[in-house]
CSV table of C-alpha atoms in Angstrom, one decimal:
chain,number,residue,atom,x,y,z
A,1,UNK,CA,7.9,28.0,32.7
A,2,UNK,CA,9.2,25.2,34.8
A,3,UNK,CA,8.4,21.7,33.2
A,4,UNK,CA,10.0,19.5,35.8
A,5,UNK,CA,7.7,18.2,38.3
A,6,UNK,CA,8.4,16.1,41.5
A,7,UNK,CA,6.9,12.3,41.5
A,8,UNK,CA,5.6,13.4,45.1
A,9,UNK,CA,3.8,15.7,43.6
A,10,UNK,CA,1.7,13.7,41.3
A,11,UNK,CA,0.9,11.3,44.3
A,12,UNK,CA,2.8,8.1,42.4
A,13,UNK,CA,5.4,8.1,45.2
A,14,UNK,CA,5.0,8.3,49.0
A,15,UNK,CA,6.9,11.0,50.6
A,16,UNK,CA,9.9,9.7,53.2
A,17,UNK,CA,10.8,11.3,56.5
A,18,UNK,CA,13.6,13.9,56.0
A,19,UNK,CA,16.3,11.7,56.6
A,20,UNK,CA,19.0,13.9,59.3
A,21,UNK,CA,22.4,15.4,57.4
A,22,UNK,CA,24.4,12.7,58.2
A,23,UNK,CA,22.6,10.1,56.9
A,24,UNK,CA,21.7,11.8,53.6
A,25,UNK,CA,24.2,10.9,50.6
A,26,UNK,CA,26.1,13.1,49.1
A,27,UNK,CA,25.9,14.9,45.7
A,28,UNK,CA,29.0,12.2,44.7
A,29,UNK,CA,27.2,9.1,46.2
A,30,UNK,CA,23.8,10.3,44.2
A,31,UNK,CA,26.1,10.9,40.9
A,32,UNK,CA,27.4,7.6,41.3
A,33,UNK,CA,24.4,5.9,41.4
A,34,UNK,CA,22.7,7.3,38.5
A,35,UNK,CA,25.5,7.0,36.5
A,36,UNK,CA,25.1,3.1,37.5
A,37,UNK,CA,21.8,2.9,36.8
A,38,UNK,CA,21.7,1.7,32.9
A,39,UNK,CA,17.8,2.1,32.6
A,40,UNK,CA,15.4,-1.2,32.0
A,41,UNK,CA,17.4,-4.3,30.8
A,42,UNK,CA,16.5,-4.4,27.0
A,43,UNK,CA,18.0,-8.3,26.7
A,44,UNK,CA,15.5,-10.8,24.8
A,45,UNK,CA,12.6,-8.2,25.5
A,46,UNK,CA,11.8,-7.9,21.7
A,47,UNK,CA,11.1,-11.8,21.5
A,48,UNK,CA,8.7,-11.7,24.3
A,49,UNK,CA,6.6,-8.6,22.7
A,50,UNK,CA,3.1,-9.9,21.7
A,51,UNK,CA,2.0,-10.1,18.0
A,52,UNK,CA,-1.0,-9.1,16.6
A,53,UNK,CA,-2.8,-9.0,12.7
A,54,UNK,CA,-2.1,-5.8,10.9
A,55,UNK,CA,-5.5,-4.6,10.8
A,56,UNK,CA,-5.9,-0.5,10.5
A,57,UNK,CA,-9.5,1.2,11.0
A,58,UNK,CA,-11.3,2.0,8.0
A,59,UNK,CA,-11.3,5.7,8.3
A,60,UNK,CA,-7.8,5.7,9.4
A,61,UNK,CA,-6.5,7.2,6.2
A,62,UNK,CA,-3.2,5.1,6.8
A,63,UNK,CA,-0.7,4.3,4.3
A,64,UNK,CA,-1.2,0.9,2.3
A,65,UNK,CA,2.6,-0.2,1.9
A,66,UNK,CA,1.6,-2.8,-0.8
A,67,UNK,CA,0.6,0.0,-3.3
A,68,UNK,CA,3.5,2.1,-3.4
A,69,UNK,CA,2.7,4.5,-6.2
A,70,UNK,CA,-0.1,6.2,-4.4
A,71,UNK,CA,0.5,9.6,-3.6
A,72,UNK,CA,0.3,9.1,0.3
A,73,UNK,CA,2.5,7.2,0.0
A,74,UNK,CA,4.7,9.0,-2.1
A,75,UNK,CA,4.7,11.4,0.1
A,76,UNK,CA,6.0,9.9,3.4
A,77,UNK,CA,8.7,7.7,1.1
A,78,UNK,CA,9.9,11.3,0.7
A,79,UNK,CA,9.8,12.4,4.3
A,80,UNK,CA,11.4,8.7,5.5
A,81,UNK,CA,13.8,9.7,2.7
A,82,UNK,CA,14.7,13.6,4.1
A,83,UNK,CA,15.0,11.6,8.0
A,84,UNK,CA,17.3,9.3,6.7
A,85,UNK,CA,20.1,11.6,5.5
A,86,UNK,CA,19.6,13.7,8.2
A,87,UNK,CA,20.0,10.7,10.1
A,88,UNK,CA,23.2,9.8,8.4
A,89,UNK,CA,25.0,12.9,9.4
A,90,UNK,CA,23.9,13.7,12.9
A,91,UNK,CA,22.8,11.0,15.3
A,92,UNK,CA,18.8,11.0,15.4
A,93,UNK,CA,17.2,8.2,16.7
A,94,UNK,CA,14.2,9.4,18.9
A,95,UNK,CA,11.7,11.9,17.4
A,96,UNK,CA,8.8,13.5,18.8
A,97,UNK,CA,5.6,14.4,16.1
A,98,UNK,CA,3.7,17.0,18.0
A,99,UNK,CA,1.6,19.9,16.4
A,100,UNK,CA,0.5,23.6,17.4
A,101,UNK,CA,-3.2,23.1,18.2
A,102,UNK,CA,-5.4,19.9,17.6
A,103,UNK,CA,-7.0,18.4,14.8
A,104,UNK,CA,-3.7,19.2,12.4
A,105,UNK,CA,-2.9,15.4,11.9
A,106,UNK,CA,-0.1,14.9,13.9
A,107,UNK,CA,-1.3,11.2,15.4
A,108,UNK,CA,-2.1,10.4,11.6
A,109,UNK,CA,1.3,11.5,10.4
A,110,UNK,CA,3.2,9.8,13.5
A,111,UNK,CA,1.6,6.9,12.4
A,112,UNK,CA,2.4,6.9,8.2
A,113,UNK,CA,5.9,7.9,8.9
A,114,UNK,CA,6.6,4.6,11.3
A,115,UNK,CA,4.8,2.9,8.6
A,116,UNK,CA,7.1,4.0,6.2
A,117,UNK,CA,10.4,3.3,7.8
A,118,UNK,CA,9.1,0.3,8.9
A,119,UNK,CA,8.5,-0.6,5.2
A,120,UNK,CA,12.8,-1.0,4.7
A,121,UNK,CA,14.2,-3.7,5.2
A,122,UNK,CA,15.3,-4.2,8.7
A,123,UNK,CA,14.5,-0.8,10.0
A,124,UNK,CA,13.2,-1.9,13.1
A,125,UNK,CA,10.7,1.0,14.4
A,126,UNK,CA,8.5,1.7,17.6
A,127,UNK,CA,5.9,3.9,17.2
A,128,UNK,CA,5.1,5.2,20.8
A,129,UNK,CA,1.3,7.1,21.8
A,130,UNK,CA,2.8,9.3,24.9
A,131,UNK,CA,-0.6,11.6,24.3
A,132,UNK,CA,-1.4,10.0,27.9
A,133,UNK,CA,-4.6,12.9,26.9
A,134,UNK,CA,-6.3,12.0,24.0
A,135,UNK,CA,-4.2,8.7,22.6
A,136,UNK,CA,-4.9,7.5,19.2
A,137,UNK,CA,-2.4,4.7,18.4
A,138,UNK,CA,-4.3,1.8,19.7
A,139,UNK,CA,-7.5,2.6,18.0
A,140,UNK,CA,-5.2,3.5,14.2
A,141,UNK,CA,-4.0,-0.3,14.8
A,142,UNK,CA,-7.6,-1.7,16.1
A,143,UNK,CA,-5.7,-2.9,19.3
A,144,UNK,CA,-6.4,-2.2,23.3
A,145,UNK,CA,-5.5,0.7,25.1
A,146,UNK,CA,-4.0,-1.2,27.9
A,147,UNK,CA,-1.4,-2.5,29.0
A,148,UNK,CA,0.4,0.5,27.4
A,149,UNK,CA,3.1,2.8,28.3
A,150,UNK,CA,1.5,4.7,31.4
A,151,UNK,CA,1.0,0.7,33.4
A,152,UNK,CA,4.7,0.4,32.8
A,153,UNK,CA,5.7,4.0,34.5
A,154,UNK,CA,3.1,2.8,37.3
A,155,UNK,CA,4.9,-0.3,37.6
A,156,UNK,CA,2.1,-2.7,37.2
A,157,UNK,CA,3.4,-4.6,34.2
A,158,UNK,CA,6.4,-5.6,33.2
A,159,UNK,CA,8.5,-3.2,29.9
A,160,UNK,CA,7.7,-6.3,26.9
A,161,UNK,CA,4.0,-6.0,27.7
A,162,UNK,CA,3.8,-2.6,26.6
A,163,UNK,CA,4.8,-3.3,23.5
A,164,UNK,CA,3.1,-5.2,20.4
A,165,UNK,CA,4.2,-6.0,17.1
A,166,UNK,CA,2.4,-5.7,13.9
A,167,UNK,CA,2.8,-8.8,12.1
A,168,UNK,CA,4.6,-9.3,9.1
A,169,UNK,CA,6.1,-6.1,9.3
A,170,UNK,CA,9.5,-4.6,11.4
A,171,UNK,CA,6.6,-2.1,13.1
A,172,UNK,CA,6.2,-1.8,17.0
A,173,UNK,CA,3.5,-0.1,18.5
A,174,UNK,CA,3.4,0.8,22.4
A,175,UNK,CA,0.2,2.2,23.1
A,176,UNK,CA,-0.7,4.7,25.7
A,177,UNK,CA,-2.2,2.4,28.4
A,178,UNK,CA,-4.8,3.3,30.9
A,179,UNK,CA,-6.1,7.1,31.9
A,180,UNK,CA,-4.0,8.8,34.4
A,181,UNK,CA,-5.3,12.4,35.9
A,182,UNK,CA,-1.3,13.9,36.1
A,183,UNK,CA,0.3,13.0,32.4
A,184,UNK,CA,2.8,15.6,33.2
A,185,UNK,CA,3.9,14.6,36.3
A,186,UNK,CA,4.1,11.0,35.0
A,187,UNK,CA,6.4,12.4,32.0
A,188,UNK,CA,8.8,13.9,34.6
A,189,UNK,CA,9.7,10.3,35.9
A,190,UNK,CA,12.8,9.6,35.9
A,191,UNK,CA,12.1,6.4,34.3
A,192,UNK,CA,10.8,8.3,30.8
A,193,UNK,CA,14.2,9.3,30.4
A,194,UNK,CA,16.1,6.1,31.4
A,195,UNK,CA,13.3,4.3,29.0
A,196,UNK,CA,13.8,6.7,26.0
A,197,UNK,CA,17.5,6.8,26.3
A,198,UNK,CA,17.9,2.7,26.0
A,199,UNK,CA,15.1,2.3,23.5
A,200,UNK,CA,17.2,3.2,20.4
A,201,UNK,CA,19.3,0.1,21.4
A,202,UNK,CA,16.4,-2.0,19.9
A,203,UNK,CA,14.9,0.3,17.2
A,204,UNK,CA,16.3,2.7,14.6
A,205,UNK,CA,13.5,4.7,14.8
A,206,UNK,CA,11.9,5.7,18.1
A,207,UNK,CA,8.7,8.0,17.0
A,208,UNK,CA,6.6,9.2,19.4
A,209,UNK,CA,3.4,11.0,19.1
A,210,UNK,CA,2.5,13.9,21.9
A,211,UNK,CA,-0.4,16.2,22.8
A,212,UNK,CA,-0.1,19.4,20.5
A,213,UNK,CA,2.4,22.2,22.0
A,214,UNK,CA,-0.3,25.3,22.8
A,215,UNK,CA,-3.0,22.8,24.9
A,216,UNK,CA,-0.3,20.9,27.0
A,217,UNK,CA,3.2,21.2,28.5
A,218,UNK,CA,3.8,17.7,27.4
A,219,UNK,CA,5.5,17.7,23.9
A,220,UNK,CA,7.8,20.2,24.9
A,221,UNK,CA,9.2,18.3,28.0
A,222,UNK,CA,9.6,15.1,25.3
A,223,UNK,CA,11.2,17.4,23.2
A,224,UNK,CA,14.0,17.9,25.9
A,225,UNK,CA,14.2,14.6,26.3
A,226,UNK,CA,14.5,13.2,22.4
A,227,UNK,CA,16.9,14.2,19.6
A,228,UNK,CA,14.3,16.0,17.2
A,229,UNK,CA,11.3,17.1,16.7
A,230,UNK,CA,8.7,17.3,13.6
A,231,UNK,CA,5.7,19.8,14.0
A,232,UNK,CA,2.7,19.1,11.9
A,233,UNK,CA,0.4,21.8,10.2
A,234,UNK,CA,-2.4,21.6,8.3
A,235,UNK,CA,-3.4,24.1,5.4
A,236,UNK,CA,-6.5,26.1,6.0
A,237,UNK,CA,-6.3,25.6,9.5
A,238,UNK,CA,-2.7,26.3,11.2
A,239,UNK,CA,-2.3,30.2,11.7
A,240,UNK,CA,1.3,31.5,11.0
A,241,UNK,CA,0.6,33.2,14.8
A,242,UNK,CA,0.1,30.2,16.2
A,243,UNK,CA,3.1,28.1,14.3
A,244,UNK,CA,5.1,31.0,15.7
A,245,UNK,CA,3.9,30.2,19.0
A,246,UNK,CA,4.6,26.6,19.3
A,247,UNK,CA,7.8,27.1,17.8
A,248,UNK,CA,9.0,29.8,20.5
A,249,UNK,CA,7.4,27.2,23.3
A,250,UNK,CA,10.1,24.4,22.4
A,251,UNK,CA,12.9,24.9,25.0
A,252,UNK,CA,15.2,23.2,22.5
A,253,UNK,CA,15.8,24.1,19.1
A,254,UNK,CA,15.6,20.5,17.8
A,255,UNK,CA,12.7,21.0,15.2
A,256,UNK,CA,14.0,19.0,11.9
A,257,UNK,CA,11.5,19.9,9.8
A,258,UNK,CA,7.6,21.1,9.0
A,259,UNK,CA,4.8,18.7,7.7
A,260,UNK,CA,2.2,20.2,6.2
A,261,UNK,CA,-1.4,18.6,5.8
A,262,UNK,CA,-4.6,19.4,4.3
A,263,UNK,CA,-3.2,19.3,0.2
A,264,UNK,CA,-6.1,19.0,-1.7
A,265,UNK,CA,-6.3,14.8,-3.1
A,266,UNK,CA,-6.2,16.0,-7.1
A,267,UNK,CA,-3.4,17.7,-7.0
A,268,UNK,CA,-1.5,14.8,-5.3
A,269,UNK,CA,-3.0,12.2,-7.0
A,270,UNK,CA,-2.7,14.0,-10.5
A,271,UNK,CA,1.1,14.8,-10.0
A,272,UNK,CA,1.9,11.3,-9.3
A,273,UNK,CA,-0.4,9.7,-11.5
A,274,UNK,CA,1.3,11.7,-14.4
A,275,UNK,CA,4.6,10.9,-13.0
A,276,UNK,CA,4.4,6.9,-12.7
A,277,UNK,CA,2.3,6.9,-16.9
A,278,UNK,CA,5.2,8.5,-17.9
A,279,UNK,CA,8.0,6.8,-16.3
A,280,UNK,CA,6.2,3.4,-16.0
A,281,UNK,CA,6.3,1.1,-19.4
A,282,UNK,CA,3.2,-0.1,-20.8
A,283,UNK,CA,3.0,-3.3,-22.2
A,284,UNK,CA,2.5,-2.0,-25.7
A,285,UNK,CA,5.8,-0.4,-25.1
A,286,UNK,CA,7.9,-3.5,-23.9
A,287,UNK,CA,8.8,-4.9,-27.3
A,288,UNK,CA,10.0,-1.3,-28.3
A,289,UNK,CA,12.1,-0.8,-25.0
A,290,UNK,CA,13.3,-3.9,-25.8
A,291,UNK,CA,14.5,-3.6,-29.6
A,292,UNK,CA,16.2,0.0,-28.3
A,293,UNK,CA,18.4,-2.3,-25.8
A,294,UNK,CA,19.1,-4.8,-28.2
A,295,UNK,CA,20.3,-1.9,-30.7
A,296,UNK,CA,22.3,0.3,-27.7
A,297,UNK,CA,24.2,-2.6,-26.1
A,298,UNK,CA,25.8,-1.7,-22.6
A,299,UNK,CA,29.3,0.1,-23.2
A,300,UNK,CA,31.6,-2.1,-21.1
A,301,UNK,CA,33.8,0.2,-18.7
A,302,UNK,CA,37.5,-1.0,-18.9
């Protein structure tokens, strides 16, 4: 299946008289000019980014940072954990969260893992809605739609207003921005590239959220354009077949890993709640813990 699609084609660029031979460029003159066009300038963009509360929706099911020992949490500590060493030994920097088929969590996932890196200490992270289809970022994060990501590819606002940052935190957002009919075609811009390729010159983590793979083309022409790729699943509702499916789909093989979904709340909540009453002193215990280390002095190493 072909996945590159012409501007023209979408109607965002007018269509130019064939220009005769001799006054067409050639295939050097175009390959020089790409190679000297460096994408957006990035310089001083971050200070003008708006910022806004930190204020989630209710029934977002997001991560609360401050309470670390909840399983959720727990949970996506580990994932951040598993990106991070992968990190270390190949260079990922832009990931795409897609999923086979709707309703799996993939948004909701997209969304705890950037909260989750974002909770180290300067780990700058963007969290980017490019589900131009059904976008969910602004409404996780309680802020507008618009200006978002697609107003920038249309050129009607400048990069920073795409952008916000959550206050208090080292999260970005970019939200999706207003409807468009041709997503697809959009995606094909040259610009996505030139913008995805220069984004991980402000942020160590670039993850983007996209339309699941069977329903839209979308994820795996981001997938082409990012260095990996996390597909989300969710028990009692993700057939093998179709994990098989979206898997096959992906033109590259850049999938780092599975996240599954849909773990029933006790047995999360009672592994870790065991975990942190046995590892975590009472107070009834200090004065013992504290007579053992007074009997057991530290062994100085010579």
């Amino acid at each position: 299946m072909m996945l590159c699609a012409a501007a023209e084609q979408a109607g965002l660029l007018t269509t130019p008289a064939p220009a005769p031979a001799s006054a067409r460029p050639s295939t050097e003159a175009r390959a020089a000019t790409a190679a000297a066009d460096p994408g957006p300038n990035l310089a001083g963009l971050l200070e003008r980014v708006q910022e806004i509360p930190f204020r989630t929706a209710t029934d977002s099911l997001l991560i609360d940072v401050s309470r670390p020992h909840e399983a959720p949490m727990e949970e996506f500590r580990a994932l951040r954990t598993r990106l991070n060493h992968m990190k270390s030994l190949q260079p990922i920097h832009t990931l795409v969260v897609t999923s086979p088929s709707p309703a799996e969590g993939k948004s909701l996932s997209a969304g705890n893992l950037a909260l989750a890196e974002a909770h180290l200490a300067g780990n700058v992270t963007l969290l980017a809605d490019f589900d131009f289809r059904r976008p969910i970022v602004h409404t996780l994060f309680q802020t507008d739609r618009s200006p978002g990501i697609t107003d920038y590819l249309l050129g009607k606002i400048p990069l920073h207003q795409a952008f916000r940052k959550i206050a208090g935190t080292n999260l970005y957002i970019m939200p999706a921005g207003e409807a468009v009919i041709n997503p697809l075609e959009l995606l094909n811009l040259r610009e996505v590239k030139l913008l995805l390729d220069r984004l991980p010159t402000l942020f160590n983590w670039v993850i983007i959220d996209s339309p699941p793979l069977l329903f839209a083309a979308d994820a795996n022409l981001l997938s082409t354009l990012c260095h990996g790729t996390l597909l989300v699943v969710r028990i009692g509702h993700t057939t093998i077949d179709s994990v098989t499916r979206a898997m096959q789909s992906l033109c590259n093989n850049n999938v780092l890993g599975i996240v599954v979904n849909g773990a029933r709340r006790g047995e999360l909540y009672s592994k870790y709640t065991y975990y942190h009453s046995y590892y975590t002193p009472k107070d009834d215990d200090r004065g013992e813990l504290e007579e053992i280390a007074a009997e057991n002095p530290p062994v100085e190493s010579k």
